PDB file of C-alpha atoms in Angstrom:
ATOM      1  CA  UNK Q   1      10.709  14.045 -12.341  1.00  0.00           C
ATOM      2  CA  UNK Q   2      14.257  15.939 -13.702  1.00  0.00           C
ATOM      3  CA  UNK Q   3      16.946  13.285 -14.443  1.00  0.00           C
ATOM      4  CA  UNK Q   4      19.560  13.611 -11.955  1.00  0.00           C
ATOM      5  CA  UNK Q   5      22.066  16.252 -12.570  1.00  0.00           C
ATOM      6  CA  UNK Q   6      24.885  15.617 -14.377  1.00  0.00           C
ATOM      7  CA  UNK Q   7      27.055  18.657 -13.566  1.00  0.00           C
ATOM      8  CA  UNK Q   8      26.439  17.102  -9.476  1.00  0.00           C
ATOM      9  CA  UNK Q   9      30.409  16.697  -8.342  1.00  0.00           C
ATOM     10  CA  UNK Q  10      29.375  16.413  -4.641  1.00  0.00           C
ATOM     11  CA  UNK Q  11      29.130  12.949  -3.463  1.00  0.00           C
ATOM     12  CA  UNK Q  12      26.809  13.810  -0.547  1.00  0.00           C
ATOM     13  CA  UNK Q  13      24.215  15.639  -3.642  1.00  0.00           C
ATOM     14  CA  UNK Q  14      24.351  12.560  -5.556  1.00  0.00           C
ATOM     15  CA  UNK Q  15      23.302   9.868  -2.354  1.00  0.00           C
ATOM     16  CA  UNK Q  16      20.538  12.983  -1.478  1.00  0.00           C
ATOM     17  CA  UNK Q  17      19.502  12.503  -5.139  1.00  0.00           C
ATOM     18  CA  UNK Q  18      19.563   8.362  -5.349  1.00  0.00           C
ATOM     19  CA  UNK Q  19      17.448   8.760  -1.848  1.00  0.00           C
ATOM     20  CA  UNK Q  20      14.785  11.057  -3.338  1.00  0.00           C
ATOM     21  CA  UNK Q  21      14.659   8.950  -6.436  1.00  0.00           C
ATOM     22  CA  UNK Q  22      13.809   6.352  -4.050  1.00  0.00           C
ATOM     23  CA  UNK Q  23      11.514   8.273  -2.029  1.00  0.00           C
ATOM     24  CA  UNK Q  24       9.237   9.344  -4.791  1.00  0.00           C
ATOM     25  CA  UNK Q  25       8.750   5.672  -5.408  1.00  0.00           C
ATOM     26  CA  UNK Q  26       8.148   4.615  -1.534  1.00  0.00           C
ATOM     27  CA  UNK Q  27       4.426   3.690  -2.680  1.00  0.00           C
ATOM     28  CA  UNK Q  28       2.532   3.650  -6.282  1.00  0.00           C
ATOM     29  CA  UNK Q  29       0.987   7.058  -4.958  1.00  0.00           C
ATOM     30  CA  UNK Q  30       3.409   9.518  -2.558  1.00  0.00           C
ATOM     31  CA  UNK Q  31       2.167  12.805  -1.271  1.00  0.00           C
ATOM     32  CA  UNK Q  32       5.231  15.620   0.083  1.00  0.00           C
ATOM     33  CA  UNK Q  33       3.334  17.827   2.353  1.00  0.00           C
ATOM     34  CA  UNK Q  34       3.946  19.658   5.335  1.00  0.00           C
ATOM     35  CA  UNK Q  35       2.638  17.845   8.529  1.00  0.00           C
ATOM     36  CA  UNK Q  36       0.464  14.334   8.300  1.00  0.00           C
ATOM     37  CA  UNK Q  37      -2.905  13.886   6.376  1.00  0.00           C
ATOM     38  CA  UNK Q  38      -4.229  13.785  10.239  1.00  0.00           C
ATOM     39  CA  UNK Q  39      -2.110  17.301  11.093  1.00  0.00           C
ATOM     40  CA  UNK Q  40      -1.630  19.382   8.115  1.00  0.00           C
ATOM     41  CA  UNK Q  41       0.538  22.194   9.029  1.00  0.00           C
ATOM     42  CA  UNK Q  42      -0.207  24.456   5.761  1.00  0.00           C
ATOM     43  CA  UNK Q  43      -3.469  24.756   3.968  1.00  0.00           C
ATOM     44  CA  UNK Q  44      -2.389  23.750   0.938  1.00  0.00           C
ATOM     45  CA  UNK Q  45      -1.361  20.847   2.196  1.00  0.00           C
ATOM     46  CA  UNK Q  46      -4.572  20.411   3.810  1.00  0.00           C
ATOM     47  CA  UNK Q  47      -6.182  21.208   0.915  1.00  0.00           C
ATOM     48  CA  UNK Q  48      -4.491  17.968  -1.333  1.00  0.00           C
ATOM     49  CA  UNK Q  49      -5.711  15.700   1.536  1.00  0.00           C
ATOM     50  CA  UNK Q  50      -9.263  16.595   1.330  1.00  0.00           C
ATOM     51  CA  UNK Q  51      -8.425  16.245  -2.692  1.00  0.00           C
ATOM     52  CA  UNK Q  52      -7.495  12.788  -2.313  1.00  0.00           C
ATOM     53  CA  UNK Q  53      -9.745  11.664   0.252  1.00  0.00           C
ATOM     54  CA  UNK Q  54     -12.883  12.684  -1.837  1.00  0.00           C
ATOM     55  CA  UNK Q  55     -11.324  10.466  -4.911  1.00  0.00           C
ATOM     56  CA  UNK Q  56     -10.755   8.044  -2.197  1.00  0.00           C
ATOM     57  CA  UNK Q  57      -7.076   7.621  -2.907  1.00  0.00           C
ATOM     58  CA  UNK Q  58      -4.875   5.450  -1.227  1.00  0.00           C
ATOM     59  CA  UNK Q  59      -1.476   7.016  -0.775  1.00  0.00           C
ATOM     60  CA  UNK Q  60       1.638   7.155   1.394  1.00  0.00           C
ATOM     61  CA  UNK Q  61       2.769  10.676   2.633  1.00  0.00           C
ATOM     62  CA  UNK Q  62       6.285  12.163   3.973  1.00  0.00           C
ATOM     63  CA  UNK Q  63       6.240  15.479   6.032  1.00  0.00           C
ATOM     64  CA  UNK Q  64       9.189  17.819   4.394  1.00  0.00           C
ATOM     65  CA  UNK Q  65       9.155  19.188   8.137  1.00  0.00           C
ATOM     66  CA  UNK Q  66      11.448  16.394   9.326  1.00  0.00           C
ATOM     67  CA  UNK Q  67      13.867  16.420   7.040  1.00  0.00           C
ATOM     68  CA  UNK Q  68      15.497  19.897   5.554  1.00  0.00           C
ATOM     69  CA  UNK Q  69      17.245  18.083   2.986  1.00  0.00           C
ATOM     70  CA  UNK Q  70      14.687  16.403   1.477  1.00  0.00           C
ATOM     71  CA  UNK Q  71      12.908  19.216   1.754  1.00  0.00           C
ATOM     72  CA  UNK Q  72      15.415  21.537  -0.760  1.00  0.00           C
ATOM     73  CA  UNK Q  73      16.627  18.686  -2.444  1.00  0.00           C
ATOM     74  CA  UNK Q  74      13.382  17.730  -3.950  1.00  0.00           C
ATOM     75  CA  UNK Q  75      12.805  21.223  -5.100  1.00  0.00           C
ATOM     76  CA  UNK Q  76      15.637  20.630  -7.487  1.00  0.00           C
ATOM     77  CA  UNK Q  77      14.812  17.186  -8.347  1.00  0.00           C
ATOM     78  CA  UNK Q  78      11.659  17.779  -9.329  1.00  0.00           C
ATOM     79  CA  UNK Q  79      12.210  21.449 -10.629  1.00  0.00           C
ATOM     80  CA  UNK Q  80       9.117  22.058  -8.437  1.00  0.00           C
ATOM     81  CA  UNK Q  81       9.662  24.853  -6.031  1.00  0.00           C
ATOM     82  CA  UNK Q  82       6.777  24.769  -3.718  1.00  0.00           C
ATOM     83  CA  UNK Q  83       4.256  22.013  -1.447  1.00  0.00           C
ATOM     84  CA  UNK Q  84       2.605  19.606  -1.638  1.00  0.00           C
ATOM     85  CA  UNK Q  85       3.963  17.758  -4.113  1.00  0.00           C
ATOM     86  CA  UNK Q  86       2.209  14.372  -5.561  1.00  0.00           C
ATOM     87  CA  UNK Q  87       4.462  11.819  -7.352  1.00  0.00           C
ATOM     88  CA  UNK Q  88       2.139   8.428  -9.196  1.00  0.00           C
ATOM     89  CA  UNK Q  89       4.796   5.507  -9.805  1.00  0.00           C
ATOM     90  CA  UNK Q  90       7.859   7.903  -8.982  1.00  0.00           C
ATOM     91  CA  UNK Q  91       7.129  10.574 -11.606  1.00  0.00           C
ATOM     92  CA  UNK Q  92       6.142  14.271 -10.424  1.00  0.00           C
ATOM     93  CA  UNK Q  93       2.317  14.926 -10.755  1.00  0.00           C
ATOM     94  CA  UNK Q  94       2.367  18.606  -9.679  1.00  0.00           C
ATOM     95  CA  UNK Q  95       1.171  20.686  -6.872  1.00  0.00           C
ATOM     96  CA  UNK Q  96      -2.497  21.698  -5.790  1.00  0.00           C
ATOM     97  CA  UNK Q  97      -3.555  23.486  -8.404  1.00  0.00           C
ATOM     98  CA  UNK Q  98      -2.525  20.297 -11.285  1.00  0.00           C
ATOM     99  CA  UNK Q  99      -4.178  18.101  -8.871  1.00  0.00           C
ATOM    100  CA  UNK Q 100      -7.211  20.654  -8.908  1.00  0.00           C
ATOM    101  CA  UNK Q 101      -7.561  20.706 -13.178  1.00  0.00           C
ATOM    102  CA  UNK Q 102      -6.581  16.595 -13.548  1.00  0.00           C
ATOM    103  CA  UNK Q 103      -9.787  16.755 -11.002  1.00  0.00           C
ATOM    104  CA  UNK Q 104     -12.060  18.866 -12.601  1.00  0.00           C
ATOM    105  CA  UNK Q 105     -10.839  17.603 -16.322  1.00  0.00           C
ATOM    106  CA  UNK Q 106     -12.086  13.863 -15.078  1.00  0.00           C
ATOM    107  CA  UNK Q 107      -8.657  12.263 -15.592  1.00  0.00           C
ATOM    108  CA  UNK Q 108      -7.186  11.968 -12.206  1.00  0.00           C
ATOM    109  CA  UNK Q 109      -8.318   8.623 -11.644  1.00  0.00           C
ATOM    110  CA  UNK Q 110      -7.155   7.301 -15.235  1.00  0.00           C
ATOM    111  CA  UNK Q 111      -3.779   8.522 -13.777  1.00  0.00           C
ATOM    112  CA  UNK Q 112      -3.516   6.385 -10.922  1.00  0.00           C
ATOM    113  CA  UNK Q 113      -1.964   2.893 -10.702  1.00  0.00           C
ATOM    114  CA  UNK Q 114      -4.599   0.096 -10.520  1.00  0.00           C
ATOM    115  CA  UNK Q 115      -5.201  -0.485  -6.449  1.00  0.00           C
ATOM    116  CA  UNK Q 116      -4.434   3.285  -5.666  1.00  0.00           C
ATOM    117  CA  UNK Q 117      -8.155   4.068  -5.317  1.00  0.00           C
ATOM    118  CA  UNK Q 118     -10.562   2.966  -2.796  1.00  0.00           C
ATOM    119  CA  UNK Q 119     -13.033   0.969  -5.818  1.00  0.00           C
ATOM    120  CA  UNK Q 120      -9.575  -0.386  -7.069  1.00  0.00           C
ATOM    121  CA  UNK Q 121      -8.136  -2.068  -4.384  1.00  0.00           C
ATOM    122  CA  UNK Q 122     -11.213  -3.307  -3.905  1.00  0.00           C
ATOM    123  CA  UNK Q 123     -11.302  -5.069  -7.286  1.00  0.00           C
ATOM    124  CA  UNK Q 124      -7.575  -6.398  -6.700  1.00  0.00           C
ATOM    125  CA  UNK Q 125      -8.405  -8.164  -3.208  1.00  0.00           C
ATOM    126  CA  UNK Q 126     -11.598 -10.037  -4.694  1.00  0.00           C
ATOM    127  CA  UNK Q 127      -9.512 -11.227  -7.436  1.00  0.00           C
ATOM    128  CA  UNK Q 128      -7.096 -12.417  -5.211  1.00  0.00           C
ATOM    129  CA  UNK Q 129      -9.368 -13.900  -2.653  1.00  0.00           C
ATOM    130  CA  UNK Q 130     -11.154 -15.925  -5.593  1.00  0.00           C
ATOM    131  CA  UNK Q 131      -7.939 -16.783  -7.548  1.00  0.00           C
ATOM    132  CA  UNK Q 132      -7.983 -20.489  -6.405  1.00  0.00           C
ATOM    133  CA  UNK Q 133     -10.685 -22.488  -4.426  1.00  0.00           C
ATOM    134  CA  UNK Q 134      -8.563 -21.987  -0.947  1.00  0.00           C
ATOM    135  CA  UNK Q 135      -6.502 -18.953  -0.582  1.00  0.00           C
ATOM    136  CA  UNK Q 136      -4.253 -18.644   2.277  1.00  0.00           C
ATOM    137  CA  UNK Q 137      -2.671 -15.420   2.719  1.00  0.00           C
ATOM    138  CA  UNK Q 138       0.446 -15.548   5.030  1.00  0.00           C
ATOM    139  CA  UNK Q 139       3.916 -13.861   5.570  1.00  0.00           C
ATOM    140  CA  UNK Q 140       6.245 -15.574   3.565  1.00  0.00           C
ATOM    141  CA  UNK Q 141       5.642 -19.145   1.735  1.00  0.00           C
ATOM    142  CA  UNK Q 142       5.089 -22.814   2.399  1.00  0.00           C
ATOM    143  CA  UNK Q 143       8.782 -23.670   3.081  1.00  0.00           C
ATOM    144  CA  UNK Q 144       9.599 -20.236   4.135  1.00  0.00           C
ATOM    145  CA  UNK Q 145       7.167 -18.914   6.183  1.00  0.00           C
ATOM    146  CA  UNK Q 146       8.192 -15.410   7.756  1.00  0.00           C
ATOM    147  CA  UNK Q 147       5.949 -15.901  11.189  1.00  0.00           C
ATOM    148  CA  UNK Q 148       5.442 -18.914  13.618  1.00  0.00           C
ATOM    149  CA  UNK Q 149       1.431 -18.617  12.951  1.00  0.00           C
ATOM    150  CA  UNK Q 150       2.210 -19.015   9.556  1.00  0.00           C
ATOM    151  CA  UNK Q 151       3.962 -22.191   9.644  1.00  0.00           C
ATOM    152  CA  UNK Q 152       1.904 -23.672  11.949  1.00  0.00           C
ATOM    153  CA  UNK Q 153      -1.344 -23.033   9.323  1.00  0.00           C
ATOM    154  CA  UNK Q 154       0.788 -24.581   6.447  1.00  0.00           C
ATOM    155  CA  UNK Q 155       1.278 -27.581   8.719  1.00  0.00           C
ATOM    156  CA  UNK Q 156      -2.401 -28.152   9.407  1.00  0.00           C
ATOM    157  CA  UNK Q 157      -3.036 -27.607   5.672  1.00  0.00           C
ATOM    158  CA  UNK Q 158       0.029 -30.129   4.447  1.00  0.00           C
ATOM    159  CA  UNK Q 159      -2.485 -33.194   6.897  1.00  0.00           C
ATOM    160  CA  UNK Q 160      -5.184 -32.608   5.133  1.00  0.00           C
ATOM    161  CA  UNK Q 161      -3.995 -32.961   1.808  1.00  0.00           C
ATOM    162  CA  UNK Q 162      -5.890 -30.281  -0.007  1.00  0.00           C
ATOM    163  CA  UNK Q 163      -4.311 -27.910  -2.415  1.00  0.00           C
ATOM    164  CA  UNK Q 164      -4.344 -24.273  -1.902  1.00  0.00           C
ATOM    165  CA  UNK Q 165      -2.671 -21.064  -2.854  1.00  0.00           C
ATOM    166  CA  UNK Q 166      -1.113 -18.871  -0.994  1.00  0.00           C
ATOM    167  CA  UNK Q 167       0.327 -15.061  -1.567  1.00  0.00           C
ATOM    168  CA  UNK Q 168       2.862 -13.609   0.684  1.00  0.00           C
ATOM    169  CA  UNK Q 169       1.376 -10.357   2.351  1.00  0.00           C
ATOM    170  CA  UNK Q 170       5.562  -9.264   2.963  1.00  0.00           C
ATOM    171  CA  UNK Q 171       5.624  -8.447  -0.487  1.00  0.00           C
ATOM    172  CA  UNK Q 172       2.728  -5.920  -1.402  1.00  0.00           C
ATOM    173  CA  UNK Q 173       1.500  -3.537   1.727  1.00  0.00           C
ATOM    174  CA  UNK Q 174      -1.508  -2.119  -0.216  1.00  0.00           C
ATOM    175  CA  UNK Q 175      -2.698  -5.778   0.001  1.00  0.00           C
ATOM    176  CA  UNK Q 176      -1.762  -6.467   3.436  1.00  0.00           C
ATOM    177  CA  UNK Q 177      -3.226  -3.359   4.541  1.00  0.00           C
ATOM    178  CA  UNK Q 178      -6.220  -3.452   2.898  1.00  0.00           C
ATOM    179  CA  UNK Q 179      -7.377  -6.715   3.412  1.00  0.00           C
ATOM    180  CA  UNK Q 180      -7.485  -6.486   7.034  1.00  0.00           C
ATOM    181  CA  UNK Q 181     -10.839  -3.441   6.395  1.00  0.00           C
ATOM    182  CA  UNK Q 182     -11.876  -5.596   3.483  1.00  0.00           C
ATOM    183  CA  UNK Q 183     -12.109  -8.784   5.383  1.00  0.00           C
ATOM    184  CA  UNK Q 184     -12.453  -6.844   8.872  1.00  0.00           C
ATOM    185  CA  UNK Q 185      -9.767  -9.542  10.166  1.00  0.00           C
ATOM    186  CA  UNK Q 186      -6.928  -7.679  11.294  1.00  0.00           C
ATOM    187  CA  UNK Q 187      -3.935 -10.216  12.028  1.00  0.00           C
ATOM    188  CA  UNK Q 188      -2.604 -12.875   9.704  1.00  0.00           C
ATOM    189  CA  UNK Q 189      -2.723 -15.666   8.454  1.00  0.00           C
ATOM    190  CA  UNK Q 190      -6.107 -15.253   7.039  1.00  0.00           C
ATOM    191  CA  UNK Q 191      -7.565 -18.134   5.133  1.00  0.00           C
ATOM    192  CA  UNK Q 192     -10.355 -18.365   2.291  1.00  0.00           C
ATOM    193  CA  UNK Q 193     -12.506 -20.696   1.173  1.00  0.00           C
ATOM    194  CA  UNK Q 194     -14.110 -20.145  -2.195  1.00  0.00           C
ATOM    195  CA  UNK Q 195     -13.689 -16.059  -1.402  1.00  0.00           C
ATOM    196  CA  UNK Q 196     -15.509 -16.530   1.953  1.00  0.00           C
ATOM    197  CA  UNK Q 197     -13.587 -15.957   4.961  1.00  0.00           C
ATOM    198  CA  UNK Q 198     -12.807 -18.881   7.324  1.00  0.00           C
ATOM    199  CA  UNK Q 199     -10.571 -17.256   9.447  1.00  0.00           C
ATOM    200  CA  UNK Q 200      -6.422 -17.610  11.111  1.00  0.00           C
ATOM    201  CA  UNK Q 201      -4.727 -19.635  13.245  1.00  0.00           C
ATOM    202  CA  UNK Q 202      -7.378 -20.172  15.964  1.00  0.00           C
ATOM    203  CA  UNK Q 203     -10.148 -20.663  13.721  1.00  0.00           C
ATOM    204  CA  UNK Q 204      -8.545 -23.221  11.511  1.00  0.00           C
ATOM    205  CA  UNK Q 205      -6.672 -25.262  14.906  1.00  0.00           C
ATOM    206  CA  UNK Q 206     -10.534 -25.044  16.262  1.00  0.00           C
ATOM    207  CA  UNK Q 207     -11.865 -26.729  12.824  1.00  0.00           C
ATOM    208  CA  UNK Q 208      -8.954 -28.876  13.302  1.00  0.00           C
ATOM    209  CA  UNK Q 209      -9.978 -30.269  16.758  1.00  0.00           C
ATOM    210  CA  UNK Q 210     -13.657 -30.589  15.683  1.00  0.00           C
ATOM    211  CA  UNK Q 211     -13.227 -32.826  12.894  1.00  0.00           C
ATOM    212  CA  UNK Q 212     -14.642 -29.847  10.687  1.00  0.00           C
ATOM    213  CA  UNK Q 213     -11.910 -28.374   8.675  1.00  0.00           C
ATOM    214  CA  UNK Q 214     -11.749 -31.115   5.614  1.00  0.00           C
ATOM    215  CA  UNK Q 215     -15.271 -30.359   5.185  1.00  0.00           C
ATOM    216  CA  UNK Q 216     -14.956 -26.671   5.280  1.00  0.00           C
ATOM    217  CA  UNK Q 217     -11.995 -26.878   3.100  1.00  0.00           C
ATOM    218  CA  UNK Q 218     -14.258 -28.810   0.460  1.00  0.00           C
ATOM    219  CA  UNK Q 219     -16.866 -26.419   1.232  1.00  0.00           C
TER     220      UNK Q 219
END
């Protein structure tokens, strides 16, 4: 994307251009189109969706449409008159038709960050779930847990004794996301033992109240 401009006097220019340096880095992959991947409202736009649905990539979008300054402003900032436009890790990609060759040259997938395809993410949540014996994933951290469910799971874990790792879901949405089709489980906390699934809240206070969850937690 262009540096911003130096010759910008105009106070309101320069808070449009720290906002669309922002925006282009909203997620590892963003998509400017007109409309939603669900209602594209030009068929170029349409187009790019069916693009990055076939190389199953996992993006975030924002529809020019609702927003007129974004909309010209980004012209300038990226020097990049029409839509769509694609942006990987905050840096212009191009239209439809750079999309098209990157496609067709068999690079487009080098190009995105690791997690931004379908087979990547994929990868990232089994290392995760299989990064330590018992995996809890929960908003926030022991200590300063973000949600009452998750402090109440912590407590059940801190009687039994056993050591776990946890990763805070707040701070990465591809993961949080994702892991709710991966594991088909979609509320949190979720917890894992040796990259199996146990289950949340309900399913652990069940185990609890059964006598079972020490054993299930030594698997």
């Amino acid at each position: 994307s262009t540096p911003f401009s130096s010759s910008s006097s105009s106070e309101g220019k320069e808070d449009l251009n720290t906002r669309l340096g922002k925006l282009v880095k909203a997620a590892p992959v963003m998509l400017f189109m007109k409309g939603s991947p669900a209602n594209a409202r030009c068929k170029f736009s349409k187009q790019m969706v069916q693009l990055l649905k076939e190389q199953e990539v996992i993006y975030s979008y924002f529809d020019i449409l609702t927003d007129n300054d974004v909309r010209q402003g980004l012209k300038t900032f990226s020097n990049w008159k029409t839509f769509p436009q694609l942006y990987i890790e905050g840096k212009l990609v191009g239209g439809l038709d750079i999309v098209k060759a990157h496609i067709e040259e068999e690079d487009f997938k080098d190009m995105l960050p690791k997690g931004s395809s379908k087979e990547g993410l994929e990868a990232k949540l089994k290392g995760l779930i299989n990064k330590a014996t018992i995996m809890l994933f929960m908003k926030g951290e022991p200590g300063a847990e973000k949600c009452g469910f998750s402090r109440k799971i912590v407590e059940i874990l801190k009687e039994t004794g056993v050591g776990y790792s946890t990763f805070d879901i707040l701070t990465d949405q591809e993961v949080r996301q994702g892991l709710k089709k991966f594991s088909n489980w979609p509320t949190y906390p979720q917890l894992y033992v040796k990259g199996t699934l146990v289950g949340g809240l309900d399913v652990v206070t069940e185990l609890k109240e059964d006598g079972e969850l020490l054993e299930t937690l030594r698997g």
